[in-house]
Tab-separated table of C-alpha atoms in Angstrom:
chain	number	residue	atom	x	y	z
A	1	UNK	CA	-40.552	-8.897	-25.649
A	2	UNK	CA	-39.126	-8.250	-29.075
A	3	UNK	CA	-40.770	-5.339	-30.850
A	4	UNK	CA	-39.933	-2.589	-33.256
A	5	UNK	CA	-41.316	0.069	-30.945
A	6	UNK	CA	-38.912	2.406	-29.145
A	7	UNK	CA	-41.011	1.758	-26.041
A	8	UNK	CA	-41.544	-2.018	-25.868
A	9	UNK	CA	-43.504	-1.785	-22.631
A	10	UNK	CA	-45.970	0.627	-24.186
A	11	UNK	CA	-46.428	-1.847	-27.022
A	12	UNK	CA	-47.321	-4.536	-24.485
A	13	UNK	CA	-49.959	-2.200	-23.111
A	14	UNK	CA	-51.823	-2.360	-26.420
A	15	UNK	CA	-52.120	-6.155	-26.535
A	16	UNK	CA	-55.654	-7.599	-26.634
A	17	UNK	CA	-56.991	-7.985	-23.122
A	18	UNK	CA	-54.302	-5.868	-21.488
A	19	UNK	CA	-56.180	-2.576	-21.854
A	20	UNK	CA	-59.208	-4.119	-20.148
A	21	UNK	CA	-57.012	-5.436	-17.341
A	22	UNK	CA	-55.444	-2.005	-16.844
A	23	UNK	CA	-58.886	-0.364	-16.666
A	24	UNK	CA	-60.190	-2.957	-14.209
A	25	UNK	CA	-57.199	-2.491	-11.907
A	26	UNK	CA	-57.522	1.284	-11.959
A	27	UNK	CA	-61.221	1.105	-11.066
A	28	UNK	CA	-60.567	-1.380	-8.252
A	29	UNK	CA	-57.781	0.769	-6.794
A	30	UNK	CA	-59.861	3.929	-7.080
A	31	UNK	CA	-62.687	2.263	-5.150
A	32	UNK	CA	-60.404	1.513	-2.217
A	33	UNK	CA	-58.868	4.960	-2.175
A	34	UNK	CA	-62.342	6.479	-2.260
A	35	UNK	CA	-63.513	4.581	0.812
A	36	UNK	CA	-64.367	6.888	3.690
A	37	UNK	CA	-62.107	4.934	6.085
A	38	UNK	CA	-59.104	5.933	3.995
A	39	UNK	CA	-59.560	9.581	4.952
A	40	UNK	CA	-58.591	8.974	8.568
A	41	UNK	CA	-57.235	5.447	8.975
A	42	UNK	CA	-55.151	4.844	5.880
A	43	UNK	CA	-52.085	3.920	7.947
A	44	UNK	CA	-53.997	1.041	9.508
A	45	UNK	CA	-55.098	-0.177	6.094
A	46	UNK	CA	-51.515	0.036	4.827
A	47	UNK	CA	-50.230	-1.996	7.783
A	48	UNK	CA	-52.866	-4.667	7.341
A	49	UNK	CA	-52.246	-4.810	3.588
A	50	UNK	CA	-48.540	-5.341	4.259
A	51	UNK	CA	-49.253	-8.224	6.607
A	52	UNK	CA	-51.685	-9.877	4.213
A	53	UNK	CA	-49.400	-9.314	1.256
A	54	UNK	CA	-46.501	-10.953	3.071
A	55	UNK	CA	-48.685	-13.919	3.990
A	56	UNK	CA	-49.758	-14.300	0.353
A	57	UNK	CA	-46.229	-14.113	-1.020
A	58	UNK	CA	-44.993	-16.645	1.522
A	59	UNK	CA	-47.854	-18.990	0.589
A	60	UNK	CA	-46.704	-18.985	-3.041
A	61	UNK	CA	-43.223	-19.892	-1.834
A	62	UNK	CA	-44.528	-22.891	0.059
A	63	UNK	CA	-45.296	-21.457	3.504
A	64	UNK	CA	-49.095	-21.252	3.456
A	65	UNK	CA	-49.772	-20.091	6.994
A	66	UNK	CA	-53.010	-18.851	8.461
A	67	UNK	CA	-53.121	-15.061	8.656
A	68	UNK	CA	-53.571	-15.084	12.414
A	69	UNK	CA	-50.522	-17.310	12.811
A	70	UNK	CA	-48.464	-14.810	10.821
A	71	UNK	CA	-49.865	-12.009	12.948
A	72	UNK	CA	-49.178	-13.817	16.222
A	73	UNK	CA	-45.672	-15.143	15.662
A	74	UNK	CA	-42.579	-13.181	16.631
A	75	UNK	CA	-39.893	-15.806	16.035
A	76	UNK	CA	-39.260	-16.824	12.425
A	77	UNK	CA	-35.907	-18.544	12.910
A	78	UNK	CA	-37.235	-22.092	13.074
A	79	UNK	CA	-37.845	-24.375	10.119
A	80	UNK	CA	-37.757	-23.464	6.430
A	81	UNK	CA	-41.409	-22.356	6.346
A	82	UNK	CA	-40.868	-20.000	9.283
A	83	UNK	CA	-37.847	-18.501	7.539
A	84	UNK	CA	-39.876	-17.946	4.362
A	85	UNK	CA	-42.639	-16.153	6.279
A	86	UNK	CA	-40.078	-14.050	8.125
A	87	UNK	CA	-38.381	-13.131	4.854
A	88	UNK	CA	-41.717	-12.118	3.309
A	89	UNK	CA	-42.538	-9.902	6.284
A	90	UNK	CA	-39.144	-8.223	6.193
A	91	UNK	CA	-39.401	-7.592	2.465
A	92	UNK	CA	-42.853	-6.050	2.736
A	93	UNK	CA	-41.632	-3.729	5.472
A	94	UNK	CA	-38.602	-2.750	3.383
A	95	UNK	CA	-40.395	-2.111	0.084
A	96	UNK	CA	-41.736	1.370	0.809
A	97	UNK	CA	-38.335	2.602	1.984
A	98	UNK	CA	-36.582	1.878	-1.306
A	99	UNK	CA	-38.580	3.948	-3.782
A	100	UNK	CA	-36.072	6.761	-4.222
A	101	UNK	CA	-33.212	4.290	-4.731
A	102	UNK	CA	-35.305	2.215	-7.166
A	103	UNK	CA	-35.670	5.238	-9.449
A	104	UNK	CA	-31.880	5.625	-9.553
A	105	UNK	CA	-30.549	2.079	-9.245
A	106	UNK	CA	-32.982	-0.826	-9.530
A	107	UNK	CA	-30.172	-3.366	-9.336
A	108	UNK	CA	-29.021	-1.939	-6.025
A	109	UNK	CA	-32.554	-2.323	-4.695
A	110	UNK	CA	-32.773	-5.928	-5.875
A	111	UNK	CA	-29.517	-6.707	-4.108
A	112	UNK	CA	-30.845	-5.083	-0.970
A	113	UNK	CA	-34.065	-7.076	-1.179
A	114	UNK	CA	-32.168	-10.338	-1.370
A	115	UNK	CA	-29.986	-9.313	1.556
A	116	UNK	CA	-33.090	-8.529	3.618
A	117	UNK	CA	-34.821	-11.757	2.618
A	118	UNK	CA	-31.873	-14.067	3.159
A	119	UNK	CA	-30.597	-12.603	6.398
A	120	UNK	CA	-28.225	-15.200	7.772
A	121	UNK	CA	-29.899	-18.091	5.987
A	122	UNK	CA	-27.644	-18.137	2.906
A	123	UNK	CA	-23.965	-19.051	2.535
A	124	UNK	CA	-21.631	-16.209	3.382
A	125	UNK	CA	-20.752	-14.220	0.273
A	126	UNK	CA	-23.796	-15.403	-1.690
A	127	UNK	CA	-26.176	-12.792	-0.285
A	128	UNK	CA	-27.157	-9.584	-2.019
A	129	UNK	CA	-25.547	-10.301	-5.382
A	130	UNK	CA	-26.524	-12.177	-8.543
A	131	UNK	CA	-25.453	-15.800	-8.552
A	132	UNK	CA	-22.199	-16.864	-10.154
A	133	UNK	CA	-21.712	-19.658	-12.661
A	134	UNK	CA	-22.316	-23.038	-11.067
A	135	UNK	CA	-24.044	-21.730	-7.962
A	136	UNK	CA	-27.304	-23.552	-7.134
A	137	UNK	CA	-30.734	-21.936	-6.963
A	138	UNK	CA	-33.406	-22.913	-4.470
A	139	UNK	CA	-36.751	-21.963	-6.047
A	140	UNK	CA	-39.035	-25.023	-5.971
A	141	UNK	CA	-42.139	-23.396	-7.460
A	142	UNK	CA	-40.515	-22.387	-10.761
A	143	UNK	CA	-39.122	-25.310	-12.754
A	144	UNK	CA	-38.334	-23.495	-16.000
A	145	UNK	CA	-34.797	-23.811	-17.391
A	146	UNK	CA	-32.369	-21.693	-15.436
A	147	UNK	CA	-30.489	-19.012	-17.417
A	148	UNK	CA	-26.729	-18.986	-17.036
A	149	UNK	CA	-24.968	-16.365	-14.936
A	150	UNK	CA	-23.797	-14.338	-17.947
A	151	UNK	CA	-27.308	-14.227	-19.391
A	152	UNK	CA	-28.665	-13.189	-15.993
A	153	UNK	CA	-26.206	-10.305	-15.767
A	154	UNK	CA	-27.049	-9.071	-19.259
A	155	UNK	CA	-30.797	-9.297	-18.820
A	156	UNK	CA	-30.660	-7.601	-15.422
A	157	UNK	CA	-28.846	-4.701	-17.055
A	158	UNK	CA	-31.510	-4.629	-19.764
A	159	UNK	CA	-34.303	-4.630	-17.192
A	160	UNK	CA	-32.614	-1.836	-15.275
A	161	UNK	CA	-32.330	0.172	-18.485
A	162	UNK	CA	-36.041	-0.256	-19.202
A	163	UNK	CA	-36.930	0.965	-15.717
A	164	UNK	CA	-34.559	3.928	-15.790
A	165	UNK	CA	-35.491	5.047	-19.289
A	166	UNK	CA	-39.133	5.424	-18.337
A	167	UNK	CA	-42.131	4.292	-20.307
A	168	UNK	CA	-45.593	5.386	-21.305
A	169	UNK	CA	-46.836	1.915	-20.368
A	170	UNK	CA	-49.356	1.586	-17.542
A	171	UNK	CA	-48.020	0.667	-14.113
A	172	UNK	CA	-49.599	-2.766	-14.366
A	173	UNK	CA	-47.561	-3.585	-17.466
A	174	UNK	CA	-44.286	-2.405	-15.948
A	175	UNK	CA	-44.888	-4.241	-12.681
A	176	UNK	CA	-45.840	-7.462	-14.471
A	177	UNK	CA	-42.723	-7.350	-16.665
A	178	UNK	CA	-40.432	-6.692	-13.691
A	179	UNK	CA	-42.088	-9.528	-11.781
A	180	UNK	CA	-41.960	-11.936	-14.717
A	181	UNK	CA	-38.386	-11.167	-15.693
A	182	UNK	CA	-37.092	-11.723	-12.169
A	183	UNK	CA	-38.953	-15.031	-11.962
A	184	UNK	CA	-37.477	-16.041	-15.305
A	185	UNK	CA	-33.920	-15.117	-14.310
A	186	UNK	CA	-33.966	-16.240	-10.675
A	187	UNK	CA	-30.829	-14.125	-10.235
A	188	UNK	CA	-30.184	-15.068	-6.607
A	189	UNK	CA	-29.508	-18.350	-4.914
A	190	UNK	CA	-32.684	-18.167	-2.857
A	191	UNK	CA	-35.929	-16.240	-2.267
A	192	UNK	CA	-36.296	-15.180	-5.906
A	193	UNK	CA	-40.087	-15.459	-5.863
A	194	UNK	CA	-40.347	-13.280	-2.765
A	195	UNK	CA	-37.978	-10.708	-4.283
A	196	UNK	CA	-39.862	-10.686	-7.608
A	197	UNK	CA	-43.218	-10.065	-5.925
A	198	UNK	CA	-41.710	-7.341	-3.737
A	199	UNK	CA	-40.317	-5.637	-6.836
A	200	UNK	CA	-43.802	-5.789	-8.354
A	201	UNK	CA	-45.080	-4.053	-5.221
A	202	UNK	CA	-42.403	-1.358	-5.465
A	203	UNK	CA	-43.362	-0.576	-9.067
A	204	UNK	CA	-47.052	-0.307	-8.199
A	205	UNK	CA	-46.274	2.045	-5.309
A	206	UNK	CA	-43.700	4.142	-7.131
A	207	UNK	CA	-45.810	4.530	-10.255
A	208	UNK	CA	-48.497	6.335	-8.306
A	209	UNK	CA	-51.092	3.634	-8.947
A	210	UNK	CA	-50.988	2.529	-5.310
A	211	UNK	CA	-48.913	5.132	-3.451
A	212	UNK	CA	-50.131	4.087	0.016
A	213	UNK	CA	-49.454	0.400	-0.724
A	214	UNK	CA	-52.952	-0.737	0.180
A	215	UNK	CA	-53.645	-3.084	-2.761
A	216	UNK	CA	-51.394	-6.102	-2.147
A	217	UNK	CA	-51.129	-8.023	-5.412
A	218	UNK	CA	-49.461	-10.841	-3.470
A	219	UNK	CA	-52.834	-11.580	-1.889
A	220	UNK	CA	-54.388	-11.966	-5.315
A	221	UNK	CA	-51.565	-14.131	-6.633
A	222	UNK	CA	-52.020	-16.480	-3.690
A	223	UNK	CA	-55.811	-16.468	-3.995
A	224	UNK	CA	-55.615	-17.533	-7.636
A	225	UNK	CA	-53.403	-20.433	-6.570
A	226	UNK	CA	-49.922	-21.702	-7.280
A	227	UNK	CA	-50.973	-23.698	-10.355
A	228	UNK	CA	-52.569	-20.660	-12.012
A	229	UNK	CA	-49.530	-18.547	-11.117
A	230	UNK	CA	-47.153	-21.008	-12.772
A	231	UNK	CA	-49.401	-21.419	-15.820
A	232	UNK	CA	-49.604	-17.654	-16.342
A	233	UNK	CA	-45.847	-17.343	-15.878
A	234	UNK	CA	-45.330	-19.866	-18.668
A	235	UNK	CA	-47.089	-17.338	-20.890
A	236	UNK	CA	-44.466	-14.770	-19.935
A	237	UNK	CA	-41.690	-17.239	-20.694
A	238	UNK	CA	-43.156	-17.928	-24.133
A	239	UNK	CA	-42.579	-14.311	-25.145
A	240	UNK	CA	-45.561	-14.466	-27.503
A	241	UNK	CA	-48.086	-11.610	-27.525
A	242	UNK	CA	-50.791	-13.985	-26.282
A	243	UNK	CA	-48.591	-15.336	-23.511
A	244	UNK	CA	-47.445	-11.900	-22.391
A	245	UNK	CA	-51.025	-10.637	-22.376
A	246	UNK	CA	-52.113	-13.625	-20.277
A	247	UNK	CA	-49.359	-12.956	-17.723
A	248	UNK	CA	-50.170	-9.250	-17.505
A	249	UNK	CA	-53.882	-10.016	-17.139
A	250	UNK	CA	-53.102	-12.514	-14.390
A	251	UNK	CA	-51.080	-9.868	-12.548
A	252	UNK	CA	-53.936	-7.427	-13.076
A	253	UNK	CA	-56.413	-9.841	-11.541
A	254	UNK	CA	-54.050	-10.277	-8.599
A	255	UNK	CA	-53.964	-6.515	-8.034
A	256	UNK	CA	-57.763	-6.381	-8.251
A	257	UNK	CA	-58.089	-9.114	-5.644
A	258	UNK	CA	-55.613	-7.260	-3.448
A	259	UNK	CA	-57.750	-4.146	-3.742
A	260	UNK	CA	-60.811	-6.182	-2.838
A	261	UNK	CA	-59.016	-7.496	0.245
A	262	UNK	CA	-58.257	-3.984	1.421
A	263	UNK	CA	-61.833	-2.901	0.740
A	264	UNK	CA	-62.892	-5.661	3.135
A	265	UNK	CA	-60.370	-4.339	5.667
A	266	UNK	CA	-61.871	-0.848	5.302
A	267	UNK	CA	-65.351	-2.246	5.870
A	268	UNK	CA	-64.195	-4.116	8.970
A	269	UNK	CA	-62.533	-0.993	10.371
A	270	UNK	CA	-65.694	0.967	9.727
A	271	UNK	CA	-67.678	-1.609	11.694
A	272	UNK	CA	-65.057	-1.638	14.436
A	273	UNK	CA	-64.345	-5.289	13.789
A	274	UNK	CA	-60.688	-5.093	12.856
């Protein structure tokens, strides 16, 4: 993300293809918010979007469960897949409650997200804090080289500074950078993918692009598939303008697909079928 601009995120927003992605996301979100069902049943749409978003995020982390199974289950303390789905559901429920803290202390929110995700499934003392030197990381989807603990600490501080300083960049750009940077760092010993996608959600909500949290980008990430997700993320890791633009566009497509999912939910509610 090196640039001579005083607002590096705004510079990313001018990359070829990114402006089109931003416009497409805005139009898709506006269509959902303009649906007549949203005038009286927005809470139902929000709840359903949370469930579907959690299912999508869990699928990317290796627990690709049927939506109805996620809806039906109440016990997520079984095998590793059940714990992943449970973590995704808890994170989605927590996201909307952390907006005011995110604006003041993003690192505190990230620690909270890991605490919520891990529950009692991580070694005592390793929950809710960035990993220390030598501590292992369980993140099977992302195989990129793992930054050392000192680099993680420095880059987390840099990311926090970017968030707190504000930017003229579109919400899509900010959310994609937050998501990508957390995937690159994998700052915790576990559940980094789930935490990164939840942070993306928080940015989209807090920016005002999706204040009711009805356009779950996690759905779109899962729909595009794990291979496409990893390939786009490699563009982020490259740091090149083309790679960054490809990652942001991928995240934009995910948000569009999430908006489409909620449009379908609105249509089903209107028909009385959901």
